[in-house]
Amino acid sequence: MLSREDNELLTQVGPGTPMGELWRRFWIPGLLSSELSGPDCPPIRFRLLGEDLVGFRDTNGNVGVVVENCPHRGASLFFGRNEESGLRCVYHGWKFDVTGSCVDMPNEPPESNFKHKVRVMAYPAMEWGDAIWVYMGPPALRPPLPEFEWCRVPASHRSVGKYFSDASYAQGMEGDVDSAHVSFLHRWLNPADNPTQETRNGLIQDDGAPRLFVRETDYGFMYGARRLLADGTYYWRVTQWLLPCFSLVPNPNFPRGGRVYVPVDDKHTVVFSYWYHPERPLRDDDPKIFLPLMHAGTFQPIMTRENDFMIDREAQRTKTFSGIPFDGVSQDLAIVQSMGHIVNRTRERLGTADVAIIAARRILLRLAKQLRDGMEPFAASHGDLYHVRALDVIDSEEAFVPLVERNNDVMMARV
Ligand code: FES
Ligand SMILES: [Fe+2]
């Protein structure tokens, strides 16, 4: 349970809010690289942390991210002409480069130096792991990129996708650090029907009340879900949770991946899903990245509140626990949105299965408050901390700390 004040602190991400400022200390993915398909391609309008932005790729292939409204009189630069190394507002022709400098002002006399005094607010943008990352914080504190293994492997070794969720980022995030829901929301009534056997789904279903253990780290925390197996050993799934909102999901084999929930604004989220193999290119017979069914040419899922996420009551009786069709990611998305845009955390009843959710909130709230008091988040400026992996193992070890210490090597990224 959170106080109303802490629930607002957790979920409000606009400029000047404590959580919004914390998010602005980190590089965050905003677009897929493929959305800006080539030099001088059409600009993309998008929203991050409650700010309306336009992304474009200039003639030299460099990516720029600027605020949407032209500094002259506010026309949307989404309608701009992307030409000759800059984005030109179609209202009066002012033109801006990827750094935000005004490089042409054709409606002013040639002798005027007004253009040297005008800038459009531009945020640093970098391509990393097939995504376009944006840094929206103070320029002097611009950090290095986080050294995720999935970003460092060759492009052929990874797959990255995205989709929108019509709810606060915090709800999606909480679903990713909630190992217990896997035994229910994603259950197949007959485990043999489950097409993704390699996730050891059967073992997950064997014990619906895993013991959870949390260990804070410099980058966030890791948490272990321990399930007792019939032979007396344990099935351990150790998820990594990295600031501000990344998860690395355990899986016995590569390819493996995770997700990041990036706030579009307080009530909407863009979810990036990534999937990679550290040693070889992805193949057609590999399991596919988890994405919901979406309307063609968009990132909008077809299952929405308006159509009750297409719940199939017959399937709910006979096939799957939830009756929500298609796949686990659609089930996650549906249930997270079913709570409303911002769930009322003053009324929830958290149990022992919710310790990782409590940890994620506690860390985010603590860091946001510390930043408000002038203390910078350590992880933001230490991209090397992100060089870790999740763990999925069957082991006789009963205690969490010895388990992760013994597997320390396996939990470090190699690439
Ligand atoms: S509003 Fe953009 S140039 Fe005038
Ligand atoms: Fe899930």
Short mmCIF file of C-alpha atoms and ligand atoms in Angstrom, two decimals:
data_model
loop_
_atom_site.label_atom_id
_atom_site.label_comp_id
_atom_site.label_asym_id
_atom_site.label_seq_id
_atom_site.Cartn_x
_atom_site.Cartn_y
_atom_site.Cartn_z
CA MET A 1 0.00 0.00 0.00
CA LEU A 2 1.20 3.50 -0.77
CA SER A 3 0.00 6.83 0.55
CA ARG A 4 -1.78 8.98 -1.97
CA GLU A 5 1.27 11.27 -2.01
CA ASP A 6 3.66 8.41 -2.77
CA ASN A 7 1.37 7.01 -5.46
CA GLU A 8 1.43 10.40 -7.14
CA LEU A 9 5.17 10.65 -6.68
CA LEU A 10 5.62 7.22 -8.29
CA THR A 11 3.42 7.89 -11.29
CA GLN A 12 3.89 11.59 -12.13
CA VAL A 13 6.69 11.95 -14.65
CA GLY A 14 6.25 15.38 -16.21
CA PRO A 15 8.94 18.09 -16.13
CA GLY A 16 9.66 19.28 -12.61
CA THR A 17 8.12 16.29 -10.80
CA PRO A 18 10.54 14.32 -8.58
CA MET A 19 10.01 11.05 -10.49
CA GLY A 20 10.13 12.87 -13.80
CA GLU A 21 13.47 14.36 -12.81
CA LEU A 22 14.79 10.95 -11.77
CA TRP A 23 13.83 9.49 -15.16
CA ARG A 24 15.53 12.43 -16.82
CA ARG A 25 18.88 11.40 -15.32
CA PHE A 26 18.90 8.23 -17.46
CA TRP A 27 19.14 7.49 -21.16
CA ILE A 28 15.81 6.00 -22.20
CA PRO A 29 14.66 4.41 -25.45
CA GLY A 30 12.07 6.52 -27.25
CA LEU A 31 11.81 5.12 -30.78
CA LEU A 32 12.97 2.12 -32.75
CA SER A 33 15.82 2.93 -35.13
CA SER A 34 13.68 1.50 -37.92
CA GLU A 35 11.05 4.19 -37.39
CA LEU A 36 13.56 6.66 -38.82
CA SER A 37 14.31 4.46 -41.77
CA GLY A 38 16.90 6.52 -43.60
CA PRO A 39 18.39 9.97 -44.27
CA ASP A 40 15.74 12.68 -44.73
CA CYS A 41 12.89 10.25 -44.01
CA PRO A 42 9.62 11.66 -42.65
CA PRO A 43 9.91 12.90 -39.06
CA ILE A 44 8.16 11.00 -36.25
CA ARG A 45 6.02 12.64 -33.63
CA PHE A 46 6.18 11.04 -30.20
CA ARG A 47 5.78 11.77 -26.53
CA LEU A 48 8.11 10.93 -23.65
CA LEU A 49 7.78 11.83 -19.97
CA GLY A 50 4.84 14.08 -20.82
CA GLU A 51 6.76 16.12 -23.44
CA ASP A 52 5.75 16.28 -27.11
CA LEU A 53 8.75 15.59 -29.32
CA VAL A 54 9.72 15.13 -32.94
CA GLY A 55 12.45 12.75 -34.06
CA PHE A 56 14.16 13.01 -37.43
CA ARG A 57 17.17 11.61 -39.26
CA ASP A 58 19.10 14.19 -41.21
CA THR A 59 20.83 13.93 -44.59
CA ASN A 60 23.97 12.54 -42.94
CA GLY A 61 22.06 9.87 -41.02
CA ASN A 62 22.30 11.65 -37.66
CA VAL A 63 19.28 11.47 -35.41
CA GLY A 64 17.77 14.54 -33.83
CA VAL A 65 15.07 14.82 -31.17
CA VAL A 66 13.49 18.24 -30.69
CA VAL A 67 10.43 19.55 -28.91
CA GLU A 68 7.45 19.50 -31.23
CA ASN A 69 6.61 23.18 -31.40
CA CYS A 70 8.63 25.59 -33.48
CA PRO A 71 10.22 28.34 -31.33
CA HIS A 72 8.99 30.99 -33.80
CA ARG A 73 5.22 30.77 -33.30
CA GLY A 74 4.58 27.19 -32.27
CA ALA A 75 3.79 25.36 -35.49
CA SER A 76 4.33 21.61 -35.20
CA LEU A 77 7.67 20.52 -36.60
CA PHE A 78 6.10 17.14 -37.33
CA PHE A 79 4.88 18.78 -40.53
CA GLY A 80 8.38 20.02 -41.26
CA ARG A 81 10.46 19.40 -44.37
CA ASN A 82 13.40 17.15 -43.56
CA GLU A 83 15.99 18.35 -46.05
CA GLU A 84 19.66 19.26 -46.45
CA SER A 85 20.80 18.44 -42.92
CA GLY A 86 17.94 19.93 -40.99
CA LEU A 87 14.24 20.05 -40.25
CA ARG A 88 12.51 23.08 -41.74
CA CYS A 89 9.27 24.43 -40.30
CA VAL A 90 6.74 24.72 -43.10
CA TYR A 91 5.09 27.84 -41.64
CA HIS A 92 7.89 30.40 -42.27
CA GLY A 93 10.81 28.22 -43.22
CA TRP A 94 12.97 28.33 -40.10
CA LYS A 95 15.35 25.41 -40.18
CA PHE A 96 16.98 23.52 -37.30
CA ASP A 97 19.80 20.98 -37.21
CA VAL A 98 19.96 17.90 -34.95
CA THR A 99 21.55 19.94 -32.14
CA GLY A 100 18.64 22.42 -32.19
CA SER A 101 20.61 25.29 -33.75
CA CYS A 102 18.68 27.49 -36.15
CA VAL A 103 20.64 27.23 -39.40
CA ASP A 104 18.32 29.20 -41.69
CA MET A 105 15.71 31.91 -41.18
CA PRO A 106 14.58 32.84 -44.67
CA ASN A 107 11.84 35.25 -43.59
CA GLU A 108 14.37 37.61 -41.97
CA PRO A 109 16.70 39.97 -43.89
CA PRO A 110 20.03 38.35 -44.82
CA GLU A 111 21.95 40.78 -42.59
CA SER A 112 19.91 39.83 -39.51
CA ASN A 113 21.72 37.73 -36.94
CA PHE A 114 18.47 36.79 -35.19
CA LYS A 115 18.91 33.16 -36.21
CA HIS A 116 22.02 32.91 -34.04
CA LYS A 117 19.90 33.79 -31.02
CA VAL A 118 17.21 31.18 -31.61
CA ARG A 119 17.27 27.48 -30.85
CA VAL A 120 14.69 24.78 -30.70
CA MET A 121 15.03 22.72 -27.53
CA ALA A 122 16.85 19.54 -28.62
CA TYR A 123 17.65 16.49 -26.52
CA PRO A 124 20.73 14.33 -27.14
CA ALA A 125 19.77 11.18 -29.06
CA MET A 126 21.86 8.06 -29.66
CA GLU A 127 21.27 4.83 -31.54
CA TRP A 128 21.95 1.84 -29.33
CA GLY A 129 20.61 -1.66 -29.72
CA ASP A 130 18.31 -0.80 -32.66
CA ALA A 131 16.57 1.85 -30.58
CA ILE A 132 16.89 5.61 -30.43
CA TRP A 133 17.72 6.62 -26.89
CA VAL A 134 17.05 10.09 -25.58
CA TYR A 135 18.59 11.95 -22.67
CA MET A 136 16.24 14.62 -21.32
CA GLY A 137 18.19 15.73 -18.26
CA PRO A 138 20.63 18.55 -17.49
CA PRO A 139 23.28 18.73 -20.26
CA ALA A 140 26.14 18.88 -17.76
CA LEU A 141 25.09 15.54 -16.24
CA ARG A 142 24.74 13.64 -19.49
CA PRO A 143 25.75 10.06 -18.58
CA PRO A 144 27.27 7.21 -20.61
CA LEU A 145 24.89 4.72 -22.19
CA PRO A 146 23.94 1.65 -20.13
CA GLU A 147 26.05 -1.30 -21.28
CA PHE A 148 23.28 -3.81 -21.79
CA GLU A 149 24.45 -7.00 -23.44
CA TRP A 150 21.50 -6.91 -25.84
CA CYS A 151 22.71 -3.53 -27.09
CA ARG A 152 26.32 -4.65 -27.49
CA VAL A 153 25.77 -7.78 -29.59
CA PRO A 154 25.75 -7.45 -33.40
CA ALA A 155 22.39 -6.41 -34.84
CA SER A 156 21.90 -9.90 -36.34
CA HIS A 157 21.93 -11.35 -32.80
CA ARG A 158 18.98 -9.36 -31.52
CA SER A 159 15.42 -8.37 -32.11
CA VAL A 160 13.79 -5.30 -30.59
CA GLY A 161 10.15 -4.27 -30.80
CA LYS A 162 7.75 -1.95 -29.08
CA TYR A 163 4.08 -1.46 -28.28
CA PHE A 164 1.92 1.00 -26.44
CA SER A 165 0.09 0.40 -23.19
CA ASP A 166 -2.79 2.56 -22.07
CA ALA A 167 -1.71 2.71 -18.41
CA SER A 168 1.02 4.09 -16.15
CA TYR A 169 4.52 2.70 -16.60
CA ALA A 170 4.55 1.60 -12.96
CA GLN A 171 1.78 -0.96 -13.50
CA GLY A 172 3.61 -2.64 -16.35
CA MET A 173 6.83 -2.62 -14.39
CA GLU A 174 5.16 -4.23 -11.41
CA GLY A 175 3.92 -7.06 -13.61
CA ASP A 176 7.47 -7.80 -14.70
CA VAL A 177 8.71 -8.22 -11.14
CA ASP A 178 5.77 -10.35 -10.13
CA SER A 179 6.88 -13.93 -10.63
CA ALA A 180 3.82 -15.32 -8.86
CA HIS A 181 1.37 -14.21 -11.54
CA VAL A 182 3.01 -16.52 -14.07
CA SER A 183 1.47 -19.51 -12.32
CA PHE A 184 -2.01 -18.06 -12.81
CA LEU A 185 -2.46 -15.43 -15.50
CA HIS A 186 -0.36 -17.41 -17.99
CA ARG A 187 -1.48 -20.89 -16.99
CA TRP A 188 -2.56 -23.50 -19.51
CA LEU A 189 -5.21 -25.72 -18.00
CA ASN A 190 -3.53 -28.62 -19.75
CA PRO A 191 0.24 -27.91 -19.68
CA ALA A 192 0.72 -30.02 -22.81
CA ASP A 193 -1.12 -27.30 -24.78
CA ASN A 194 1.54 -24.74 -23.96
CA PRO A 195 3.55 -24.06 -27.12
CA THR A 196 6.51 -22.59 -25.18
CA GLN A 197 7.74 -25.60 -23.25
CA GLU A 198 11.26 -24.26 -23.02
CA THR A 199 10.23 -21.74 -20.39
CA ARG A 200 9.82 -24.62 -17.95
CA ASN A 201 6.26 -23.49 -17.67
CA GLY A 202 5.23 -26.84 -16.23
CA LEU A 203 7.62 -26.37 -13.32
CA ILE A 204 6.29 -22.89 -12.74
CA GLN A 205 2.79 -24.26 -12.48
CA ASP A 206 3.86 -26.98 -10.06
CA ASP A 207 4.34 -24.43 -7.31
CA GLY A 208 2.06 -21.42 -7.45
CA ALA A 209 3.38 -19.90 -4.23
CA PRO A 210 7.10 -19.41 -4.84
CA ARG A 211 9.26 -17.99 -2.08
CA LEU A 212 10.64 -14.63 -3.16
CA PHE A 213 13.95 -13.09 -2.18
CA VAL A 214 15.17 -9.59 -2.99
CA ARG A 215 18.71 -8.28 -3.01
CA GLU A 216 19.38 -4.62 -3.71
CA THR A 217 22.26 -3.80 -6.03
CA ASP A 218 23.90 -0.65 -7.34
CA TYR A 219 21.76 -0.81 -10.50
CA GLY A 220 18.46 -1.69 -8.82
CA PHE A 221 17.83 -5.15 -7.47
CA MET A 222 17.70 -8.80 -8.33
CA TYR A 223 15.02 -11.06 -7.04
CA GLY A 224 14.84 -14.81 -6.88
CA ALA A 225 11.67 -16.85 -7.09
CA ARG A 226 12.24 -20.29 -5.57
CA ARG A 227 9.89 -23.14 -6.39
CA LEU A 228 10.13 -26.50 -4.71
CA LEU A 229 10.29 -29.42 -7.14
CA ALA A 230 9.00 -32.94 -6.57
CA ASP A 231 12.54 -34.32 -6.11
CA GLY A 232 13.34 -31.84 -3.32
CA THR A 233 15.53 -29.53 -5.45
CA TYR A 234 14.56 -25.99 -6.35
CA TYR A 235 13.69 -24.22 -9.53
CA TRP A 236 15.21 -20.74 -9.20
CA ARG A 237 14.33 -17.85 -11.46
CA VAL A 238 16.38 -14.73 -10.78
CA THR A 239 15.15 -11.58 -12.50
CA GLN A 240 17.30 -8.47 -12.81
CA TRP A 241 15.60 -5.12 -12.39
CA LEU A 242 17.65 -2.15 -13.51
CA LEU A 243 16.97 1.55 -13.04
CA PRO A 244 14.89 3.25 -14.02
CA CYS A 245 12.63 0.48 -15.31
CA PHE A 246 14.39 -2.33 -17.18
CA SER A 247 13.94 -6.00 -16.53
CA LEU A 248 15.97 -8.98 -17.66
CA VAL A 249 13.72 -12.02 -17.63
CA PRO A 250 15.11 -15.46 -16.76
CA ASN A 251 14.92 -18.18 -19.34
CA PRO A 252 16.84 -21.47 -19.36
CA ASN A 253 18.20 -20.84 -22.85
CA PHE A 254 19.11 -18.00 -25.15
CA PRO A 255 17.61 -16.14 -26.89
CA ARG A 256 16.52 -14.30 -23.81
CA GLY A 257 15.29 -10.82 -23.24
CA GLY A 258 13.45 -8.37 -21.15
CA ARG A 259 11.40 -5.24 -21.28
CA VAL A 260 11.50 -1.59 -20.43
CA TYR A 261 8.43 0.46 -19.56
CA VAL A 262 9.02 4.04 -20.66
CA PRO A 263 6.46 6.65 -19.59
CA VAL A 264 4.83 8.42 -22.51
CA ASP A 265 3.10 10.49 -19.84
CA ASP A 266 1.53 9.74 -16.47
CA LYS A 267 -1.13 7.48 -17.97
CA HIS A 268 0.49 5.95 -21.05
CA THR A 269 3.53 3.82 -21.66
CA VAL A 270 5.67 2.64 -24.52
CA VAL A 271 7.06 -0.83 -23.87
CA PHE A 272 10.26 -1.92 -25.56
CA SER A 273 10.78 -5.64 -25.70
CA TYR A 274 14.21 -7.04 -26.52
CA TRP A 275 15.52 -10.47 -27.27
CA TYR A 276 19.02 -11.59 -28.11
CA HIS A 277 21.55 -14.35 -28.34
CA PRO A 278 25.06 -13.50 -27.15
CA GLU A 279 26.85 -15.96 -29.41
CA ARG A 280 25.07 -16.26 -32.73
CA PRO A 281 22.57 -14.59 -35.07
CA LEU A 282 18.92 -15.25 -34.35
CA ARG A 283 17.39 -17.97 -36.50
CA ASP A 284 13.95 -18.55 -37.93
CA ASP A 285 13.43 -21.51 -35.62
CA ASP A 286 14.24 -19.49 -32.49
CA PRO A 287 11.31 -18.51 -30.33
CA LYS A 288 10.11 -15.06 -31.32
CA ILE A 289 10.25 -11.84 -29.39
CA PHE A 290 7.14 -11.25 -27.28
CA LEU A 291 4.90 -8.65 -28.88
CA PRO A 292 1.10 -8.35 -28.75
CA LEU A 293 -0.99 -8.44 -31.91
CA MET A 294 -1.09 -4.89 -33.25
CA HIS A 295 -2.88 -2.97 -35.96
CA ALA A 296 -0.76 -3.15 -39.10
CA GLY A 297 1.76 -0.36 -39.44
CA THR A 298 1.23 0.83 -35.86
CA PHE A 299 2.34 -0.07 -32.36
CA GLN A 300 -1.24 -0.11 -31.06
CA PRO A 301 -2.41 -3.49 -29.72
CA ILE A 302 -5.72 -4.68 -31.14
CA MET A 303 -6.89 -5.79 -27.69
CA THR A 304 -8.15 -2.81 -25.73
CA ARG A 305 -10.42 -1.95 -22.84
CA GLU A 306 -13.13 -1.17 -25.38
CA ASN A 307 -13.21 -4.76 -26.63
CA ASP A 308 -12.61 -6.31 -23.18
CA PHE A 309 -9.23 -7.50 -24.45
CA MET A 310 -11.16 -10.03 -26.53
CA ILE A 311 -11.63 -12.35 -23.58
CA ASP A 312 -12.87 -15.77 -24.71
CA ARG A 313 -15.05 -17.28 -21.98
CA GLU A 314 -15.09 -20.68 -23.62
CA ALA A 315 -11.28 -20.75 -23.69
CA GLN A 316 -11.33 -19.63 -20.06
CA ARG A 317 -13.41 -22.70 -19.19
CA THR A 318 -11.48 -25.19 -21.26
CA LYS A 319 -7.99 -24.00 -22.25
CA THR A 320 -6.32 -21.17 -20.36
CA PHE A 321 -6.66 -19.74 -16.89
CA SER A 322 -7.38 -16.20 -18.11
CA GLY A 323 -9.23 -16.78 -21.37
CA ILE A 324 -7.34 -13.78 -22.72
CA PRO A 325 -6.19 -14.92 -26.14
CA PHE A 326 -2.99 -15.12 -28.09
CA ASP A 327 -0.02 -15.02 -25.73
CA GLY A 328 1.49 -14.02 -22.43
CA VAL A 329 2.32 -10.48 -23.46
CA SER A 330 -1.30 -9.82 -24.46
CA GLN A 331 -2.42 -11.25 -21.12
CA ASP A 332 0.03 -9.02 -19.24
CA LEU A 333 -1.02 -5.97 -21.19
CA ALA A 334 -4.72 -6.66 -20.70
CA ILE A 335 -4.56 -7.19 -16.98
CA VAL A 336 -2.30 -4.20 -16.35
CA GLN A 337 -4.68 -1.93 -18.27
CA SER A 338 -7.70 -3.48 -16.56
CA MET A 339 -6.58 -1.75 -13.33
CA GLY A 340 -7.22 1.67 -14.88
CA HIS A 341 -4.69 4.23 -16.04
CA ILE A 342 -3.27 4.73 -12.56
CA VAL A 343 -4.22 2.11 -10.02
CA ASN A 344 -5.22 3.36 -6.58
CA ARG A 345 -2.38 1.97 -4.49
CA THR A 346 -3.88 3.30 -1.26
CA ARG A 347 -6.44 0.49 -1.42
CA GLU A 348 -4.33 -2.52 -2.38
CA ARG A 349 -3.49 -5.41 -0.07
CA LEU A 350 0.07 -6.59 -0.65
CA GLY A 351 1.18 -10.01 0.53
CA THR A 352 4.46 -11.88 0.80
CA ALA A 353 4.31 -12.63 -2.95
CA ASP A 354 4.66 -8.90 -3.61
CA VAL A 355 8.11 -8.23 -2.11
CA ALA A 356 9.76 -7.46 -5.45
CA ILE A 357 7.04 -4.96 -6.32
CA ILE A 358 7.57 -3.30 -2.96
CA ALA A 359 11.32 -3.19 -3.65
CA ALA A 360 10.92 -1.58 -7.07
CA ARG A 361 8.66 1.13 -5.67
CA ARG A 362 10.82 1.68 -2.62
CA ILE A 363 13.95 2.20 -4.71
CA LEU A 364 12.28 4.53 -7.22
CA LEU A 365 10.62 6.58 -4.48
CA ARG A 366 13.79 6.76 -2.42
CA LEU A 367 15.94 7.87 -5.36
CA ALA A 368 13.35 10.42 -6.50
CA LYS A 369 13.22 11.93 -3.01
CA GLN A 370 17.00 11.90 -2.69
CA LEU A 371 17.34 13.63 -6.04
CA ARG A 372 14.82 16.24 -4.93
CA ASP A 373 17.19 16.81 -2.00
CA GLY A 374 20.18 17.17 -4.31
CA MET A 375 21.62 13.63 -4.36
CA GLU A 376 22.25 12.22 -7.83
CA PRO A 377 21.37 8.56 -8.62
CA PHE A 378 24.56 6.49 -8.74
CA ALA A 379 23.38 4.06 -11.44
CA ALA A 380 22.64 6.79 -13.96
CA SER A 381 26.31 7.68 -14.33
CA HIS A 382 27.59 4.07 -14.21
CA GLY A 383 26.64 2.39 -17.47
CA ASP A 384 29.05 -0.47 -16.72
CA LEU A 385 26.71 -1.70 -13.96
CA TYR A 386 24.24 -2.83 -16.61
CA HIS A 387 26.48 -5.64 -17.78
CA VAL A 388 24.49 -8.42 -16.12
CA ARG A 389 22.24 -11.38 -16.93
CA ALA A 390 19.26 -13.07 -15.36
CA LEU A 391 19.50 -16.64 -14.04
CA ASP A 392 17.27 -19.67 -14.58
CA VAL A 393 18.55 -22.79 -12.88
CA ILE A 394 17.59 -25.94 -11.03
CA ASP A 395 19.74 -26.19 -7.93
CA SER A 396 19.71 -27.84 -4.52
CA GLU A 397 20.70 -24.53 -2.87
CA GLU A 398 17.98 -23.31 -0.60
CA ALA A 399 19.28 -19.83 0.27
CA PHE A 400 19.29 -16.93 -2.16
CA VAL A 401 22.56 -15.15 -1.39
CA PRO A 402 24.76 -18.28 -1.66
CA LEU A 403 22.91 -19.17 -4.88
CA VAL A 404 23.69 -15.87 -6.58
CA GLU A 405 27.22 -15.80 -5.23
CA ARG A 406 27.89 -19.24 -6.64
CA ASN A 407 26.39 -18.19 -9.98
CA ASN A 408 28.02 -14.77 -10.04
CA ASP A 409 29.99 -15.66 -13.12
CA VAL A 410 26.96 -16.88 -15.07
CA MET A 411 25.11 -13.69 -14.16
CA MET A 412 27.72 -11.40 -15.75
CA ALA A 413 27.31 -10.48 -19.40
CA ARG A 414 30.04 -11.78 -21.71
CA VAL A 415 29.61 -9.46 -24.67
S1 FES B 1 6.16 28.91 -36.77
FE1 FES B 1 7.88 27.85 -37.47
S2 FES B 1 8.85 29.20 -38.78
FE2 FES B 1 7.15 30.30 -38.07
FE FE B 2 3.31 -11.94 -17.35
#
